[in-house]
Amino acid sequence: MAASRSPLNRQSIVKAMTELLGPRAVETGDEQLKEASVDRFKKYTSVHGIYDGPIPAAIVYPESAADVAAVLRFAEENLVNIVLGTGRTATEGGLETVLEDSLVVDGSRMNAIVSVDPVDMMATAQCGVRLAELEDTVRARGLTTGHSPQSKPLAQMGGLVATRSIGQFSTLYGGIEDMVVGLEAVFPGGQVTRIKNVPRRAAGPDIRHIVIGNEGALCFITEVTVKLFRYQPENNRYFGFLVDDFADGVDAVRELITAGYRPSVCRVYSPEDARQHFADLYQGRSVVVLVAEGPRRIAEATGEAIEELFAGRPHERVNSDRIQRWLENLNWGQDKIDAEKADMLAHSRLGYTTEVSVDWSRVGVLFHSVMSRIRSEFPRAGDLTMLGAHSSHSYQTGTNLYFVYDYVINSSPREEIEVYHKPLNAIIVSEALRMGGSMVHHHGIGKYRTAWVRQEHGSAYFLLSTLKHAFDPEGVMNAGTIFPLEPGADEPASRP
Ligand SMILES: Cc1cc2nc3c(=O)[nH]c(=O)nc-3n(C[C@H](O)[C@H](O)[C@H](O)COP(=O)(O)OP(=O)(O)OC[C@H]3O[C@@H](n4cnc5c(N)ncnc54)[C@H](O)[C@@H]3O)c2cc1C
């Protein structure tokens, strides 16, 4: 268990926070603190009430950038580790409090939609606004953010930007990094920074990218401005195809994308993964799902290109209403989270995922090598009830592979992570790196892929670690996230 570096004890931290923000902003209830010590990486242990890691001293709820600045100033002066959160849907340990007496700073009370501008096509929201709420608000005005991660009902704007999240319509609208126009963030020591909203600029490196994806390890995002697009669902055209082989489906998508078409949804499911979603119709084959969207003539042209592409390839057509209904029920709200908890308790089983990315030329090799390595090397392969993958976000140069695995747990709940989750994750991550791909496509590094962060970035690692040293010189921001916990892991010394 890693000790705090702060000279303050828990009581003094709570007292200082109560004086700084008022009692209404400070939570010290036992259950709340335990739950705040983990995220969904430890969903199996937490559903069994096991919280073995350090429990935070308090959760605080700032209501303004000034409050956040005061907390970060206090943290830096007193060497208190800060773990930021908003929607709390993180899956990679980013919310875990790995040092004793950490302070969880929860931005969810900063939940105002500041403005919706249908002329300059931007919306500004505070970090604690749920994406679903922002999207509903702009849709009422005939607009959309274009962002639709599966966690849309729960995830909030701060966390979505902090993790470089991506949604189901990414091939058309991009990831969050393509959507953010400007933002406000607070840095350690209390420095409030606003990156202004401009269509584009060449005023040095793009400083938005210091903030986007920082996972709470560099700064606290207080407000975000995102682009808006016209919302025209009446033009949507839904397509589904069964193909014999996963590689055939990926190749069809590659041809479509590299020819210049941008269907909003672009997904290929391996047969094992397809069985979870389309059990009644997949017949042991892979499933390709595409949606053409946008202005009518563009949606029609994209639809025609999809028809032409598949006319030249062996396939069986899936009814488009079925695809539309399936997509409309893909997201996860609290109801599905609760059902998953009940299922884990009742059946000692679990589903998890690891998402990576790779160039087109190596997608098939990566898919097969991960599948065969897990089947042959994973000591508990016999406990796997499902192992498959899908490609769900495609680019001119390649795509992501989202590996999904379900297993029954034939060990104590406490051992689940070491026996199952970590070894499976390690095989997928190391294979992606071996193929020259990225070890993480959109969930963030969190605390469980830090072992590979140097390998991920290679000679560019010094850029990343220099940011940490420059912006968080006392190392109080989310210890163990992005950078491994051991001392010196973020040393910037080694310039290439
Ligand atoms: C069912 C489910 C489906 C998901 N589907 C997707 C998906 O389709 N696409 C996708 O990209 N992700 C997905 N995720 C992962 C997760 O929802 C995203 O990473 C999301 O962006 C997290 O947002 P949040 O508000 O819940 O952040 P949190 O979980 O609260 O925090 C996530 C990380 O960001 C940091 N952070 C939070 N708020 C701030 C802030 N204001 N300033 C700085 N750092 C901050 C935290 O310290 C943590 O490291 C899914 C998760 C679940 C549980």
mmCIF file of C-alpha atoms and ligand atoms in Angstrom, residues 40 83-91 94-95 127 148-151 154-160 162-167 214-216 219-222 332 337 442-443 478 481, ligand 1:
data_model
loop_
_atom_site.group_PDB
_atom_site.id
_atom_site.type_symbol
_atom_site.label_atom_id
_atom_site.label_comp_id
_atom_site.label_asym_id
_atom_site.label_seq_id
_atom_site.Cartn_x
_atom_site.Cartn_y
_atom_site.Cartn_z
ATOM 1 C CA ARG A 40 -14.885 -0.430 -13.175
ATOM 2 C CA VAL A 83 -8.012 11.982 -8.029
ATOM 3 C CA LEU A 84 -10.466 13.769 -10.315
ATOM 4 C CA GLY A 85 -13.770 12.320 -11.451
ATOM 5 C CA THR A 86 -17.008 13.261 -13.190
ATOM 6 C CA GLY A 87 -19.298 10.496 -14.553
ATOM 7 C CA ARG A 88 -17.263 7.705 -12.884
ATOM 8 C CA THR A 89 -17.579 5.303 -15.824
ATOM 9 C CA ALA A 90 -13.783 4.844 -16.140
ATOM 10 C CA THR A 91 -12.708 1.282 -16.903
ATOM 11 C CA GLY A 94 -8.058 6.064 -13.629
ATOM 12 C CA LEU A 95 -10.284 6.699 -10.597
ATOM 13 C CA CYS A 127 -17.391 19.442 -16.842
ATOM 14 C CA SER A 148 -22.128 8.893 -28.874
ATOM 15 C CA PRO A 149 -19.933 6.615 -26.743
ATOM 16 C CA GLN A 150 -21.796 3.666 -25.266
ATOM 17 C CA SER A 151 -21.513 5.360 -21.855
ATOM 18 C CA LEU A 154 -23.668 8.443 -17.674
ATOM 19 C CA ALA A 155 -20.347 9.930 -18.796
ATOM 20 C CA GLN A 156 -19.822 13.669 -18.302
ATOM 21 C CA MET A 157 -18.030 16.257 -20.399
ATOM 22 C CA GLY A 158 -14.891 16.547 -18.220
ATOM 23 C CA GLY A 159 -14.213 12.812 -18.190
ATOM 24 C CA LEU A 160 -15.065 12.420 -21.867
ATOM 25 C CA ALA A 162 -9.926 13.719 -20.171
ATOM 26 C CA THR A 163 -9.979 10.183 -21.610
ATOM 27 C CA ARG A 164 -9.953 11.039 -25.361
ATOM 28 C CA SER A 165 -13.281 9.239 -25.677
ATOM 29 C CA ILE A 166 -14.831 8.189 -28.955
ATOM 30 C CA GLY A 167 -18.398 7.400 -30.010
ATOM 31 C CA ASN A 214 -4.668 13.975 -19.627
ATOM 32 C CA GLU A 215 -6.739 11.555 -17.459
ATOM 33 C CA GLY A 216 -6.572 13.906 -14.495
ATOM 34 C CA CYS A 219 -5.067 19.318 -14.862
ATOM 35 C CA PHE A 220 -8.776 19.563 -14.014
ATOM 36 C CA ILE A 221 -11.037 20.364 -17.004
ATOM 37 C CA THR A 222 -13.789 22.696 -15.797
ATOM 38 C CA TRP A 332 -25.448 1.679 -21.178
ATOM 39 C CA ILE A 337 -24.888 -1.404 -14.829
ATOM 40 C CA HIS A 442 -9.976 4.972 -26.396
ATOM 41 C CA HIS A 443 -10.304 3.946 -22.746
ATOM 42 C CA ASN A 478 -3.703 11.217 -9.932
ATOM 43 C CA THR A 481 -2.220 7.218 -13.869
HETATM 44 C C1 LIG B 1 -20.692 0.739 -20.258
HETATM 45 C C2 LIG B 1 -19.547 1.600 -20.699
HETATM 46 C C3 LIG B 1 -19.402 1.900 -22.039
HETATM 47 C C4 LIG B 1 -18.339 2.705 -22.467
HETATM 48 N N1 LIG B 1 -18.264 3.035 -23.778
HETATM 49 C C5 LIG B 1 -17.289 3.871 -24.197
HETATM 50 C C6 LIG B 1 -17.232 4.280 -25.560
HETATM 51 O O1 LIG B 1 -18.068 3.904 -26.390
HETATM 52 N N2 LIG B 1 -16.234 5.110 -25.923
HETATM 53 C C7 LIG B 1 -15.318 5.557 -25.029
HETATM 54 O O2 LIG B 1 -14.443 6.320 -25.421
HETATM 55 N N3 LIG B 1 -15.339 5.175 -23.737
HETATM 56 C C8 LIG B 1 -16.304 4.364 -23.294
HETATM 57 N N4 LIG B 1 -16.347 3.982 -21.978
HETATM 58 C C9 LIG B 1 -15.333 4.462 -21.040
HETATM 59 C C10 LIG B 1 -15.754 5.767 -20.307
HETATM 60 O O3 LIG B 1 -17.143 5.942 -20.331
HETATM 61 C C11 LIG B 1 -15.130 6.947 -20.948
HETATM 62 O O4 LIG B 1 -13.752 6.881 -20.709
HETATM 63 C C12 LIG B 1 -15.641 8.319 -20.467
HETATM 64 O O5 LIG B 1 -15.007 9.282 -21.264
HETATM 65 C C13 LIG B 1 -15.394 8.627 -19.026
HETATM 66 O O6 LIG B 1 -16.157 9.770 -18.665
HETATM 67 P P1 LIG B 1 -16.590 9.991 -17.147
HETATM 68 O O7 LIG B 1 -17.274 11.306 -17.041
HETATM 69 O O8 LIG B 1 -17.332 8.835 -16.647
HETATM 70 O O9 LIG B 1 -15.159 10.095 -16.476
HETATM 71 P P2 LIG B 1 -14.621 9.449 -15.109
HETATM 72 O O10 LIG B 1 -14.832 7.998 -15.126
HETATM 73 O O11 LIG B 1 -15.148 10.193 -13.959
HETATM 74 O O12 LIG B 1 -13.054 9.754 -15.257
HETATM 75 C C14 LIG B 1 -12.286 9.178 -16.274
HETATM 76 C C15 LIG B 1 -10.838 9.665 -16.196
HETATM 77 O O13 LIG B 1 -10.789 11.052 -16.461
HETATM 78 C C16 LIG B 1 -10.322 11.791 -15.344
HETATM 79 N N5 LIG B 1 -11.222 12.943 -15.193
HETATM 80 C C17 LIG B 1 -12.554 12.917 -14.954
HETATM 81 N N6 LIG B 1 -13.034 14.168 -14.928
HETATM 82 C C18 LIG B 1 -11.997 14.991 -15.168
HETATM 83 C C19 LIG B 1 -11.873 16.397 -15.288
HETATM 84 N N7 LIG B 1 -12.916 17.217 -15.120
HETATM 85 N N8 LIG B 1 -10.649 16.910 -15.558
HETATM 86 C C20 LIG B 1 -9.571 16.098 -15.723
HETATM 87 N N9 LIG B 1 -9.632 14.765 -15.605
HETATM 88 C C21 LIG B 1 -10.837 14.222 -15.333
HETATM 89 C C22 LIG B 1 -10.398 10.828 -14.154
HETATM 90 O O14 LIG B 1 -9.390 11.116 -13.187
HETATM 91 C C23 LIG B 1 -10.189 9.482 -14.830
HETATM 92 O O15 LIG B 1 -8.817 9.232 -15.003
HETATM 93 C C24 LIG B 1 -17.392 3.174 -21.524
HETATM 94 C C25 LIG B 1 -17.545 2.860 -20.171
HETATM 95 C C26 LIG B 1 -18.608 2.087 -19.756
HETATM 96 C C27 LIG B 1 -18.747 1.787 -18.298
#
